[in-house]
XYZ file of C-alpha atoms in Angstrom:
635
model
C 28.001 -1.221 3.507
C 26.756 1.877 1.257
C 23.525 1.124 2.123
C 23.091 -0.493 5.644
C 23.123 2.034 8.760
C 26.422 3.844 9.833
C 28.197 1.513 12.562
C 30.710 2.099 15.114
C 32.014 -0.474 17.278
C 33.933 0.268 20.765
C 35.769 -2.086 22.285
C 35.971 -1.742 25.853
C 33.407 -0.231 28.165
C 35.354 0.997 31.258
C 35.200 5.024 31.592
C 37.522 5.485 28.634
C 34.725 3.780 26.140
C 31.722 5.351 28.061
C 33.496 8.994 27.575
C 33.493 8.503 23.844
C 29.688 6.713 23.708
C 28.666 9.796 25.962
C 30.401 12.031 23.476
C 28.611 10.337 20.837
C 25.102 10.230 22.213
C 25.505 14.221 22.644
C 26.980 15.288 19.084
C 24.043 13.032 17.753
C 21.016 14.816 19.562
C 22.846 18.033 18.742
C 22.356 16.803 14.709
C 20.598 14.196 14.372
C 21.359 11.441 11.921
C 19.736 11.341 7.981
C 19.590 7.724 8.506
C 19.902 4.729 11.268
C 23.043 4.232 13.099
C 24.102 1.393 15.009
C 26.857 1.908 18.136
C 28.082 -1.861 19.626
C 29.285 -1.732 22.745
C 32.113 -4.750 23.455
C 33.348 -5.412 26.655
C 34.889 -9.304 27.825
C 33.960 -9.167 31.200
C 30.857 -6.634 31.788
C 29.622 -4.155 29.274
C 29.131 -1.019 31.167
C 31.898 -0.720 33.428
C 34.428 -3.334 32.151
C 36.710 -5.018 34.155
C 38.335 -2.992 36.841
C 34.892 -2.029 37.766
C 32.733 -5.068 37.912
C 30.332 -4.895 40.104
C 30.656 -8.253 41.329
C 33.078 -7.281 43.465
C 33.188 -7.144 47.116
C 32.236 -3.665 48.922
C 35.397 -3.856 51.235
C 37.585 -3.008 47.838
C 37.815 1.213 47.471
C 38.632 3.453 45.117
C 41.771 6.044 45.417
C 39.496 8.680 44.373
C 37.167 10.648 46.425
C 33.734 10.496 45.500
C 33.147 14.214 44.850
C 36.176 14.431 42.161
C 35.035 12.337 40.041
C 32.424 12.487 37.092
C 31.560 10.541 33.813
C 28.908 13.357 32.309
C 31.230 15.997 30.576
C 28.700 18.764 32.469
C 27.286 18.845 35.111
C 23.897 18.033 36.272
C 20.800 20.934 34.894
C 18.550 20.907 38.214
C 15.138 20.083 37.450
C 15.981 17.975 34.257
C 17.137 13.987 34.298
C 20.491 12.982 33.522
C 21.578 12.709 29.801
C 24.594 13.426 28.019
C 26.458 16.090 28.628
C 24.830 16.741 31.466
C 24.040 14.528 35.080
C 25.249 14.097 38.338
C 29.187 13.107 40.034
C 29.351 10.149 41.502
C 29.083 11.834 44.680
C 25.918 13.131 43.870
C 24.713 9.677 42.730
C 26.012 7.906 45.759
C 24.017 10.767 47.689
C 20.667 10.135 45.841
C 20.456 6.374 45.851
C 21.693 5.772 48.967
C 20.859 6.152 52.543
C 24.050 5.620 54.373
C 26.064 8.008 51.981
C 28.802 9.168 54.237
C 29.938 12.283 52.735
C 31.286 13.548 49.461
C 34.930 13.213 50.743
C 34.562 9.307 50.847
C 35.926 6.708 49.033
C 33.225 4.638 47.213
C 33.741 0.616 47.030
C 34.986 -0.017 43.366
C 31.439 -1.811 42.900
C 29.419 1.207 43.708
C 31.331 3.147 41.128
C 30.796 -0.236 38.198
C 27.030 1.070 39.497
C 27.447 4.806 38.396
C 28.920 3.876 35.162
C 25.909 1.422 34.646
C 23.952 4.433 35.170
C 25.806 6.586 33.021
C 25.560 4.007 30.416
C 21.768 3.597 31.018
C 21.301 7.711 30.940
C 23.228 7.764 27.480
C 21.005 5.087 25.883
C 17.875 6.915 27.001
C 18.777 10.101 25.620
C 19.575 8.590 22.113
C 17.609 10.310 18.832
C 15.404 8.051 16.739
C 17.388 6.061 14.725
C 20.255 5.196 16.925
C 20.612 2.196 18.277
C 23.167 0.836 20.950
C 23.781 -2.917 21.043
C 25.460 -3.851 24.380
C 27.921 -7.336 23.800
C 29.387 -9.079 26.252
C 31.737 -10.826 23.999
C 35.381 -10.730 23.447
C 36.872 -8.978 20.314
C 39.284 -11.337 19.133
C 40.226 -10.741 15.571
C 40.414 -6.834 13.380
C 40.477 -6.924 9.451
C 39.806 -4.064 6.923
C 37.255 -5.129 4.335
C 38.349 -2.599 1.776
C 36.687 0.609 0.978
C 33.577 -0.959 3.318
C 35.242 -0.501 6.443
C 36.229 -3.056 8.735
C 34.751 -6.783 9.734
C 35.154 -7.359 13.617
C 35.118 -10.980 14.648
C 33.933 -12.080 18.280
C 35.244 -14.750 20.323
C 31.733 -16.921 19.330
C 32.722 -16.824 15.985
C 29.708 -13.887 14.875
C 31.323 -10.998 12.540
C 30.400 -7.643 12.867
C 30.605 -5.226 10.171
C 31.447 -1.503 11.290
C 32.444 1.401 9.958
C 34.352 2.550 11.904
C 36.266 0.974 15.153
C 37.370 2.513 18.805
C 39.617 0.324 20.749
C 39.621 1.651 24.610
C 40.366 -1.741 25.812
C 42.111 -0.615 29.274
C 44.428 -2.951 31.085
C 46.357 -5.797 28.914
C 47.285 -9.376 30.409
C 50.505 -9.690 29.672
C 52.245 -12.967 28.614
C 54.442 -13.767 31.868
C 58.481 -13.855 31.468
C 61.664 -13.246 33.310
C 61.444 -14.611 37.296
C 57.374 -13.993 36.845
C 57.595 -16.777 34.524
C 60.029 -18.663 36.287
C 57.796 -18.376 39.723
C 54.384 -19.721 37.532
C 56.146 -22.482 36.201
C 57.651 -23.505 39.019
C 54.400 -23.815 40.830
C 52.698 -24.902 37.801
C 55.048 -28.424 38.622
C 53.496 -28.538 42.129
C 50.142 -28.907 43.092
C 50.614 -27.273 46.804
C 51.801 -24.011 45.270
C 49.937 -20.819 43.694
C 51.372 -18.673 41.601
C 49.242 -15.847 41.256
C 50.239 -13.204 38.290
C 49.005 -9.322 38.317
C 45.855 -7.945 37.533
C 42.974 -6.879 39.931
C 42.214 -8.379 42.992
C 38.846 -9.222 42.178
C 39.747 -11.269 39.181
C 42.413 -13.309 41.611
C 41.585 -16.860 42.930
C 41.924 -15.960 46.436
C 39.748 -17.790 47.741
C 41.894 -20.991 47.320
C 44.489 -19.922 49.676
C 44.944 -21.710 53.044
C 44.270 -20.096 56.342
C 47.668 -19.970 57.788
C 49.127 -20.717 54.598
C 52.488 -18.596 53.934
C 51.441 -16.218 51.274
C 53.904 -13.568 49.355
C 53.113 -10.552 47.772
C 55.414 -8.274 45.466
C 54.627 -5.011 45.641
C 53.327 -2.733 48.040
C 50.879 -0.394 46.079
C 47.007 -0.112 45.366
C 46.976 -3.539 44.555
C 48.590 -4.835 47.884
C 46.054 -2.887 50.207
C 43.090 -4.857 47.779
C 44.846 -8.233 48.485
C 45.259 -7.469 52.016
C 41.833 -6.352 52.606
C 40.751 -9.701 50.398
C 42.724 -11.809 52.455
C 41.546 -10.495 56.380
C 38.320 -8.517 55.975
C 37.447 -10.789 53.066
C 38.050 -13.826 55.308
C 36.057 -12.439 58.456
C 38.433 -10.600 60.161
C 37.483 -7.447 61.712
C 39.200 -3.956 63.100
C 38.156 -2.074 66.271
C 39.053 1.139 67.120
C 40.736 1.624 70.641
C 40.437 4.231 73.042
C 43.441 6.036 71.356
C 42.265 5.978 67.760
C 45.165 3.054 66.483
C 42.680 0.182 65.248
C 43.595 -3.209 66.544
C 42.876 -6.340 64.077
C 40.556 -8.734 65.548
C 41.339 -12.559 63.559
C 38.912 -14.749 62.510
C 41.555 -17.843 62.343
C 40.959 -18.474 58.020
C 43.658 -15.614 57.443
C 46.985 -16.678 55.296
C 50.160 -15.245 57.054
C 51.050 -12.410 54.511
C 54.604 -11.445 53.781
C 55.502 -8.300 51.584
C 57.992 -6.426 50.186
C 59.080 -4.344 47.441
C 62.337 -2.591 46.357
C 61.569 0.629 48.773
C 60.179 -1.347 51.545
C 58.005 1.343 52.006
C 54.023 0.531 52.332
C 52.598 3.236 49.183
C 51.440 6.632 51.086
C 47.921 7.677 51.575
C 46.191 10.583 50.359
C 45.980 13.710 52.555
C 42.184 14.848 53.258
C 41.051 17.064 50.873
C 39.976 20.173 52.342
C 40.091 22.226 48.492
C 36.769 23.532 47.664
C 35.091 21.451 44.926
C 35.445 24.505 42.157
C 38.498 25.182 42.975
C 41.126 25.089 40.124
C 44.468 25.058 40.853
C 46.451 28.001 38.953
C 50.298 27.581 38.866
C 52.436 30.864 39.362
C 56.245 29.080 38.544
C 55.267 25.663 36.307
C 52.610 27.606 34.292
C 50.766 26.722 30.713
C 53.308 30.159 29.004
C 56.181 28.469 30.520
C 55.363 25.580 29.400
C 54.656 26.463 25.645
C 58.321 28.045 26.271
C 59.761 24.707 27.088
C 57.810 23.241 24.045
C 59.173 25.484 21.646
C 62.390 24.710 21.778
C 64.849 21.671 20.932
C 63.873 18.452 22.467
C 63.927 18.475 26.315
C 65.782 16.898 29.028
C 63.532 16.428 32.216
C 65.466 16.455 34.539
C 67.479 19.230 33.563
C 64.906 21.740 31.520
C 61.279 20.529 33.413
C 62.211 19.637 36.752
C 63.054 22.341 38.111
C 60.203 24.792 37.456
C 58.293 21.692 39.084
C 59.894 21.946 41.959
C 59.882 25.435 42.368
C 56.496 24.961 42.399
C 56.579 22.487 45.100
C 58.508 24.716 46.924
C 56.019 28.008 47.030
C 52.754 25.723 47.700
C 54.953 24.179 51.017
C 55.621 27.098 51.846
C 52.215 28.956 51.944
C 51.204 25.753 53.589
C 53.886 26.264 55.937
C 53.194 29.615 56.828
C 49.043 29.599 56.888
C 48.606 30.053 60.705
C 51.061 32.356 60.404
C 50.414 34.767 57.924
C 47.327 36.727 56.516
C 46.094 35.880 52.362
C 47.053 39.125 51.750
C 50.359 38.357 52.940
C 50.437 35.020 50.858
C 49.121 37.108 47.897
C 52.256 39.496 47.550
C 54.553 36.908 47.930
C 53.087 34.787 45.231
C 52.627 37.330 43.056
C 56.539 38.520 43.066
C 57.136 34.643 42.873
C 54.974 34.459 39.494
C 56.896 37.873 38.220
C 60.121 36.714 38.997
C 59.095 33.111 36.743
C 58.788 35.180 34.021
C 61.973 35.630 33.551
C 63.882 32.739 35.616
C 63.158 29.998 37.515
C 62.417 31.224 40.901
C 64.522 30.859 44.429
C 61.293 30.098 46.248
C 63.298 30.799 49.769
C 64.626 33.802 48.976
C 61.703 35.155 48.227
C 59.808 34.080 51.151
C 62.581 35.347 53.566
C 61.826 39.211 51.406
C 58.355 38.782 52.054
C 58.187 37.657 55.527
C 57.335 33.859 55.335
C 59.181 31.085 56.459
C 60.793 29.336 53.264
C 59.477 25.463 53.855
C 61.491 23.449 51.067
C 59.064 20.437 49.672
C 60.378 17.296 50.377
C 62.216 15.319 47.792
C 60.494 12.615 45.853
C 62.986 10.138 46.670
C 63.722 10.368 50.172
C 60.098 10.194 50.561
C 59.557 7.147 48.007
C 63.067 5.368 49.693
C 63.267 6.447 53.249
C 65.533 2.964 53.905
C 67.649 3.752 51.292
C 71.583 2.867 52.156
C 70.418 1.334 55.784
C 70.560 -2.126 56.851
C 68.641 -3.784 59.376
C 69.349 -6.237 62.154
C 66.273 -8.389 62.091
C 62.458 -7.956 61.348
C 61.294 -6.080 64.610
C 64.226 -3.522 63.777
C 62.902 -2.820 60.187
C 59.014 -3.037 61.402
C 59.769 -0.535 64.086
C 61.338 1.457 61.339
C 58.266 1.211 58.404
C 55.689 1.516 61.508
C 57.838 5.427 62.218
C 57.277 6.252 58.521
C 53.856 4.987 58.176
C 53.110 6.698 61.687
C 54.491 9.979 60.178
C 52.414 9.815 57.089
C 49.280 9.526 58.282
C 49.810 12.506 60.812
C 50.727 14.804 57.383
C 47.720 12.922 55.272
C 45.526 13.836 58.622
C 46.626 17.458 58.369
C 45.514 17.534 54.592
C 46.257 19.309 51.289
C 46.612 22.517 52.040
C 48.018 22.832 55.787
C 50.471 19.652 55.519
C 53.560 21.287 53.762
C 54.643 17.906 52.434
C 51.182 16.510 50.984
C 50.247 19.905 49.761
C 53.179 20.033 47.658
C 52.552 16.798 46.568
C 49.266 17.945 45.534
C 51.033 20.126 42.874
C 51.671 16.818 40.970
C 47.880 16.295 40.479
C 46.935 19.390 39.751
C 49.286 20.358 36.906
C 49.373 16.637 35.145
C 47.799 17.929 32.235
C 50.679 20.694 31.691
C 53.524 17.740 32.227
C 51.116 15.527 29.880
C 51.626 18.681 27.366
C 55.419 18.661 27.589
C 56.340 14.746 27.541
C 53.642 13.414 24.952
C 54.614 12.331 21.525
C 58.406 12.109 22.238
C 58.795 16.167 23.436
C 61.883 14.779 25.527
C 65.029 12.916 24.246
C 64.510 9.437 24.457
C 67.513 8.743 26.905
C 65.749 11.477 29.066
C 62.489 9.801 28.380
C 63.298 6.279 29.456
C 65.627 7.266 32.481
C 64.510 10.834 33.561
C 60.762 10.580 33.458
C 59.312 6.746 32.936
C 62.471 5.109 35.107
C 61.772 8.167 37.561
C 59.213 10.946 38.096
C 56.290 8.822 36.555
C 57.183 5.846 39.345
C 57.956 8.198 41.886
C 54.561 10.863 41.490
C 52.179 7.216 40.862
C 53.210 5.948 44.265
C 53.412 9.242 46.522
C 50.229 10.976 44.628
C 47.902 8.300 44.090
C 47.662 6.862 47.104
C 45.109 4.979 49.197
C 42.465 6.263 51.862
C 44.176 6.717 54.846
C 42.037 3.834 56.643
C 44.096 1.420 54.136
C 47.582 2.584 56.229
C 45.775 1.971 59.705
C 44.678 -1.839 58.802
C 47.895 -2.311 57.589
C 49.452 -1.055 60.914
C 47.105 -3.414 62.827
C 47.996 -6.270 60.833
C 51.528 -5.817 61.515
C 50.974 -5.408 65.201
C 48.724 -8.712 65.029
C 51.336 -10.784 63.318
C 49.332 -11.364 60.070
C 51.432 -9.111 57.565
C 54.987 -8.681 57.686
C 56.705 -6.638 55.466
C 60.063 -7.957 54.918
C 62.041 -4.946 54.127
C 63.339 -3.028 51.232
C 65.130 -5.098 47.993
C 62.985 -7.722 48.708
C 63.139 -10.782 46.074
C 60.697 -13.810 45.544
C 62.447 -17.019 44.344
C 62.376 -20.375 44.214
C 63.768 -23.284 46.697
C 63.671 -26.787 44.700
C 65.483 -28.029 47.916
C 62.358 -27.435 50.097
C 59.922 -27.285 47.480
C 59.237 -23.845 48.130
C 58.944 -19.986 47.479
C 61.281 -17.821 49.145
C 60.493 -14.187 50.454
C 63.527 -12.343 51.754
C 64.991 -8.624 51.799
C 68.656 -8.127 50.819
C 69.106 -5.533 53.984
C 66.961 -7.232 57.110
C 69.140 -9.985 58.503
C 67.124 -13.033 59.089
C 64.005 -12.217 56.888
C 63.714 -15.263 54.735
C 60.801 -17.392 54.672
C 59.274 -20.397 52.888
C 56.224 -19.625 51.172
C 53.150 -21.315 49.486
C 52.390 -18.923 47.349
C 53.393 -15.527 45.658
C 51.117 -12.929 44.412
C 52.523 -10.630 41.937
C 50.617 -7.353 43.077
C 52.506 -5.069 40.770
C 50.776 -3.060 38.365
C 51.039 -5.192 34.545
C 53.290 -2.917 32.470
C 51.516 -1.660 29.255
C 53.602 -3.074 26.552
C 51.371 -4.407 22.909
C 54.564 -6.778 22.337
C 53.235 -8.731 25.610
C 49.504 -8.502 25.469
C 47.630 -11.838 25.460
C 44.579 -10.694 24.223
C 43.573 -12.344 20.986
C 42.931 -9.633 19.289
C 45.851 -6.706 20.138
C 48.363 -10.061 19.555
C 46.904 -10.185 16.177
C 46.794 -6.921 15.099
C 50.483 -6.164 16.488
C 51.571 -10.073 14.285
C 50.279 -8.123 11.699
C 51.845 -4.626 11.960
C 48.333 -3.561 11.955
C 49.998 -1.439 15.397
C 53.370 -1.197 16.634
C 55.052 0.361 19.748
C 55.352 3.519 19.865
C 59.486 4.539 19.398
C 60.905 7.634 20.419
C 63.855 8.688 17.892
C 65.765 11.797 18.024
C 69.099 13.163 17.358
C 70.956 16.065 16.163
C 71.803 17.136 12.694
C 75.149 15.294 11.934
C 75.139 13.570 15.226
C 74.358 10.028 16.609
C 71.049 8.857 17.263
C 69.007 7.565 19.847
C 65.825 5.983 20.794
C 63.887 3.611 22.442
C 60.309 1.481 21.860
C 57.858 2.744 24.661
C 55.483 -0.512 24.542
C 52.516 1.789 23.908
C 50.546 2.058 20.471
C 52.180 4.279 18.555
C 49.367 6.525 17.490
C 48.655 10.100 15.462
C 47.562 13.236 17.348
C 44.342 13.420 17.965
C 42.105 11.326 16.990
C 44.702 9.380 17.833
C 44.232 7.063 14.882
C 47.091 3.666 15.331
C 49.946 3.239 12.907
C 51.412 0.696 11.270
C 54.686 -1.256 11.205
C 55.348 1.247 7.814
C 54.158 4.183 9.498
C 50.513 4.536 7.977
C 47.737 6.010 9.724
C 44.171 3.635 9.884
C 41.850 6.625 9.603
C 39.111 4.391 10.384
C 40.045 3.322 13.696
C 41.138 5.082 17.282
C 43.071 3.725 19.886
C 42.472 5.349 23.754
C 43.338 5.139 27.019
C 46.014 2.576 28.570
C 46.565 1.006 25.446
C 48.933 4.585 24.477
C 50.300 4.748 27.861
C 53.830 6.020 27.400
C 52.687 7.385 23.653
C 50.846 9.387 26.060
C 51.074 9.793 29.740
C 48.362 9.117 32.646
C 46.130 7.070 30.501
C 44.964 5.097 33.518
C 42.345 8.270 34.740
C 39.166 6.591 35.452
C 36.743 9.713 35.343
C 37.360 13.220 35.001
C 36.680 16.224 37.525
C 33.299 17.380 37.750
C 32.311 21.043 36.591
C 35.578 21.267 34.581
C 36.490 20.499 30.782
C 39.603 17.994 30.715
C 41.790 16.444 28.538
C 39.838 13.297 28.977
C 36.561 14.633 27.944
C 38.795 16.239 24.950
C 40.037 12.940 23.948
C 36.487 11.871 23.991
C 35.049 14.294 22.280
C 37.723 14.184 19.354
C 37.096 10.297 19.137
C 33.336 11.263 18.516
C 34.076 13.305 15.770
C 36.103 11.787 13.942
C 33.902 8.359 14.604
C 30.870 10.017 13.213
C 31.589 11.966 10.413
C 30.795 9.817 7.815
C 27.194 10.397 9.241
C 25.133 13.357 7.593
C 22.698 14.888 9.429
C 18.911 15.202 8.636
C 17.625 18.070 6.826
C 16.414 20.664 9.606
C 12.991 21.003 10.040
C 11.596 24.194 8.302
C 10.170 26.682 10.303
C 6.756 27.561 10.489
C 5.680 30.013 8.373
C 2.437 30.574 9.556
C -1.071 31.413 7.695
C-alpha cells in the first residue's frame, strides 16, 4: 500500500465516529496532505448517525438531553462564516435555524431530529475537506478484521468487497448481545409458540412493535429510558392521545389498538425525570469539596476503595450544593460565598462536615438525599394488592416531578443530583484503567454508584412521568411492583409478570419486552466482526488485577475492550498493543466509564472531543503534509 493514498476506515458513524471524522477533517485543513487520502465511513444501519439515531424513527421518541447542551462541532459556531470543523452551531441552534416551530433551547429534540444534526454535521465536515481527501460513506456491515503485514490491515464487508486501510477506528456503539440465562429461556420459550413475542433489548425503534395486539397482555422489564420509548410506541404510536385538564395532570385519551402494558423492575420505581435546567449555558460547574487537586490526591496513592476513599468527598459535595439550594430565598450570594469558601478551605485539609459549617455561617444545613432511598423508596415494604402499591409509586412519582419542576438549582434534591453530571469527568479520572481494587470496582462502583447515578441523573423529560401517570390512571400500564420477575407458565401457555411484594399481582402475558439496557460485554457480542476478532484474541476484556506485595490477589474481567491509554489502541489475548487500530466509545465501557455520551457540551473542551482528537492523531500520522507554499517575495 506504499504507493496508493493513505486510508482510514471508521467503523461506526454515531457521534463517537463523527467526533473523530470531525477531528480529522480539521487537523487536515490545518496541514494539508502531500498526497490523496481516503476516509470510509462504515455504519450497518445509516452512515451518518448510526443506529440509535436513525432518522427513520418516529418524532414522538425524545432525547434525555436538552437541546442547548449538546454539540457535535468541537467550537462553536464563527458568526458570519458557515459551519465546518471545528467550528458550527449546537443542536439547539440548528433546531432554531431550520425550523419554524422550535420551542426553545431547553427542549428535548425527537431522537430523529438529532440523526438530522449529525447528518448535517457529517455533510459540513465533507464540505470543508482539502483537495485530496476523499470520504466514502458505506452503508455496509464490517464483518471480518485481518492485519496484512507491514501494509496495514484488509477490512472485509458483509457483501463480500475488501477494503484495504491503513489504519482502522472501531466506534461501533451498542453491541447485540447473544441472549442467555431467563432472557434466553423467555425467547425460546416463545420461539415454540406462534402466539407469543419475545422481544430482546435494544432501541425501540429497531423493535417489531407493530405486531403486538391491541389489548394484548404485554410485559416489559425495566423501567428506564427504554420503557418511556416503548410506552410512548405502544399509546401515542398507536393513536392515543393526552389532554391536559383544568389542573395541569394530563388525562390519556385511548384509541382502542393499545396492548395492556405491565411493568416492573427490581425498585419498582418508574426512572426519575430531569429537573429544568435553569444554569446559564456558560456556566461551568467548579467543585469546592470533590475538586480536580483532591482528586490527583486520591490518584496518587495505593489503589482506591470507592466507597470508602471517593465517596465521601462526593457526598460532601452533594451536601453544600443542597444546601445553597436550600437556603437561596433565604440568604444573599454574598452570604453563600463565605460559606463556600470556608467549605473549600476546610477540603483542603479534610473532608468537610457540610452542616457544621452551614450552622457557623448562618444557613440551614439541607443533607442531599441518599442515592438509595431515592433509587428504592419500596425497599423492605410489602404491599396488599395493586391499587395499594399504585397509590404508593403515583406519591413518589407525584413528589418527583414537584422537585424536577422546581429545577437544578432551587430543588435541594435534584440540584445535588446535578453534582453527579457535572463532575463525571473527575470520577471518570479516578475509576478508569483499574484506579480502584477490583472487589471495590465490581461491588462499590459498577454493582452501585454507576446503576444508581444512570437512573437518578439521566433521566427523562418530565412530560415522560406525566403520560406515565395518565396511563396508570387509564388502566393501560400497570406497574406491578418492586422484585418483579418475568417467567414462563407451560401450564397456560403463557408469560408470567408478577412482583415478589404486591399480593395478587400476577398476570398471564403474550409477550415480554426486555427494555433493559444490553450490558457491554465483547464475550457476548453478536456482531460478526467483534465475535471474530475476540475468537481470535485479536481483543479481550478488559481485567482488573491488583494485590499487595506478598498478599493474595484479586480481580475480575470487566466485559469491555481492554485497551492502552490514549489512543486507546486494543490489546490482545498476550497483552500486545495493535498500534494501527483504536477502539472508542461503548465498546470500552467499564475499561472506561460513561462511554455512552452522545455529544459533548457546547462552548467547552471535553474529554470526548479529547478522545477524538487523540484518535485523529494518531490515525493520521503516517500522513506527511505538503510542502508550504513559499511566500512571495515580491519584484
Amino acid at each position: 500500500m506504499d504507493d496508493d493514498p493513505w486510508t482510514v476506515a471508521v467503523i461506526g458513524s454515531g457521534p463517537r465516529g463523527l467526533s473523530v471524522l470531525e477531528r480529522m477533517a480539521l487537523r487536515l485543513a490545518q496541514s494539508p496532505p502531500a498526497g490523496p487520502v481516503v476516509i470510509h465511513l462504515i455504519d450497518a444501519v445509516e452512515v451518518g448517525c448510526g443506529r440509535v439515531w436513525r432518522t427513520d424513527q418516529p418524532a414522538y421518541l425524545l432525547m434525555n438531553t436538552v437541546a442547548d447542551e449538546i454539540s457535535m462541532f468541537s467550537g462553536p459556531l464563527v458568526p458570519g462564516t458557515r459551519s465546518q470543523p471545528g467550528a458550527g452551531p449546537s443542536l439547539a441552534q440548528w433546531w432554531q435555524q431550520h425550523s419554524t416551530d422550535f420551542p426553545g433551547p431547553n427542549s428535548y429534540a425527537p431522537r430523529a431530529l438529532y440523526g438530522q444534526y449529525l447528518h448535517f454535521v457529517l455533510d459540513s465536515i465533507e464540505a470543508a475537506l482539502p483537495d485530496k481527501v476523499t470520504l466514502v460513506r458505506r452503508r455496509q456491515t464490517a464483518a471480518q478484521l485481518r492485519g496484512d503485514g507491514n501494509r496495514g490491515y484488509r477490512l472485509k464487508l458483509a457483501d463480500g468487497s475488501v477494503l484495504a486501510a491503513h489504519r482502522v477506528v472501531l466506534t461501533t456503539g451498542h453491541a447485540r448481545p447473544r441472549l442467555t440465562g431467563p432472557s434466553q429461556e423467555l425467547s425460546e420459550f416463545a420461539a415454540q409458540r406462534t402466539h407469543l413475542r419475545y422481544v430482546p433489548a435494544g432501541p425501540a425503534a429497531e423493535m417489531r412493535l407493530d405486531e403486538l395486539s391491541g389489548g394484548s397482555a404485554v410485559g416489559v422489564m425495566g423501567l428506564g429510558l427504554t420503557f418511556y420509548d416503548v410506552m410512548a410506541a405502544l399509546t401515542l404510536g398507536r393513536g392515543g392521545r393526552f389532554t391536559e385538564a383544568a389542573d395541569g395532570t394530563l388525562r390519556y385519551r385511548p384509541s382502542g389498538d393499545e396492548p395492556l402494558l405491565f411493568a416492573g423492575s427490581r425498585s419498582g420505581l418508574l426512572m426519575p425525570g430531569r429537573g429544568v435546567n435553569y444554569k446559564p449555558l456558560d456556566q461551568v460547574y467548579d467543585p469546592a469539596v470533590f475538586t480536580e487537586r483532591r482528586v490527583a490526591r486520591l490518584k496518587a496513592g495505593a489503589r482506591l476503595d470507592f466507597v470508602r476513599d471517593v465517596f465521601p468527598w462526593l457526598r460532601a459535595e452533594m451536601d453544600l450544593v443542597s444546601t445553597l439550594a436550600h437556603n437561596r430565598a433565604a440568604t444573599g450570594s454574598a452570604q453563600r460565598e463565605r460559606f463556600v469558601h470556608a467549605v473549600a478551605a476546610e477540603a483542603e485539609h479534610t473532608c468537610p462536615d457540610i452542616a457544621v459549617l452551614a450552622d457557623q455561617h448562618g444557613l440551614a444545613p439541607m443533607a442531599a438525599p441518599d442515592l438509595d432511598t431515592l433509587a428504592q423508596p419500596f425497599r423492605g415494604r410489602v404491599f396488599t394488592g395493586p391499587g395499594h402499591f399504585r397509590r404508593a409509586l403515583a406519591d413518589v412519582v407525584e413528589a418527583d416531578l414537584r422537585e424536577a419542576d422546581r429545577g437544578n438549582l432551587h430543588s435541594p434534591r435534584k440540584a445535588a443530583l446535578d453534582v453527579l453530571r457535572d463532575v463525571r469527568w473527575l470520577i471518570c479520572a479516578l475509576v478508569d484503567f483499574a484506579a480502584l481494587r477490583p472487589s471495590s470496582h465490581e461491588r462499590d462502583f459498577l454493582g452501585w454508584y454507576a446503576q444508581r447515578s444512570a437512573f437518578l441523573v439521566s433521566g427523562p423529560p418530565r412530560v415522560r412521568l406525566r403520560q406515565a401517570l395518565a396511563l396508570m390512571d387509564s388502566g393501560v400500564l400497570t406497574v406491578l411492583g418492586p422484585n418483579t420477575r418475568f417467567t414462563v407458565d407451560a401450564a397456560h401457555d403463557r408469560f408470567v409478570g408478577q412482583s415478589e411484594v404486591v399480593a395478587d399481582s400476577r398476570v398471564l402475558l403474550d409477550t415480554v419486552i426486555d427494555a433493559r439496557v444490553p450490558p457491554t460485554d465483547i464475550r457476548l457480542d453478536d456482531s460478526p466482526l467483534m465475535t471474530d476478532l475476540h475468537a481470535r484474541g485479536v481483543v479481550r476484556p478488559y481485567r482488573n488485577d491488583w494485590g499487595p506485595p506478598h498478599g493474595p490477589r484479586e480481580g475480575f474481567e470487566t466485559g469491555g475492550v481492554a485497551v492502552t491509554q490514549a489512543p486507546y489502541h486494543p490489546l490482545s489475548a498476550t497483552g500486545e498493543a495493535d498500534r494501527g487500530t483504536c477502539v472508542l466509545g461503548i465498546p470500552t465501557e467499564h475499561t472506561r466509564w460513561f462511554m455512552t455520551v452522545g455529544g459533548r457540551r457546547p462552548g467547552f473542551w471535553s474529554q470526548f472531543d479529547q478522545d477524538a482528537d487523540d484518535v485523529a492523531r494518531s490515525v493520521l500520522s503516517g500522513v506527511r503534509a505538503a510542502d508550504p507554499v513559499p511566500a512571495h517575495a515580491g519584484p
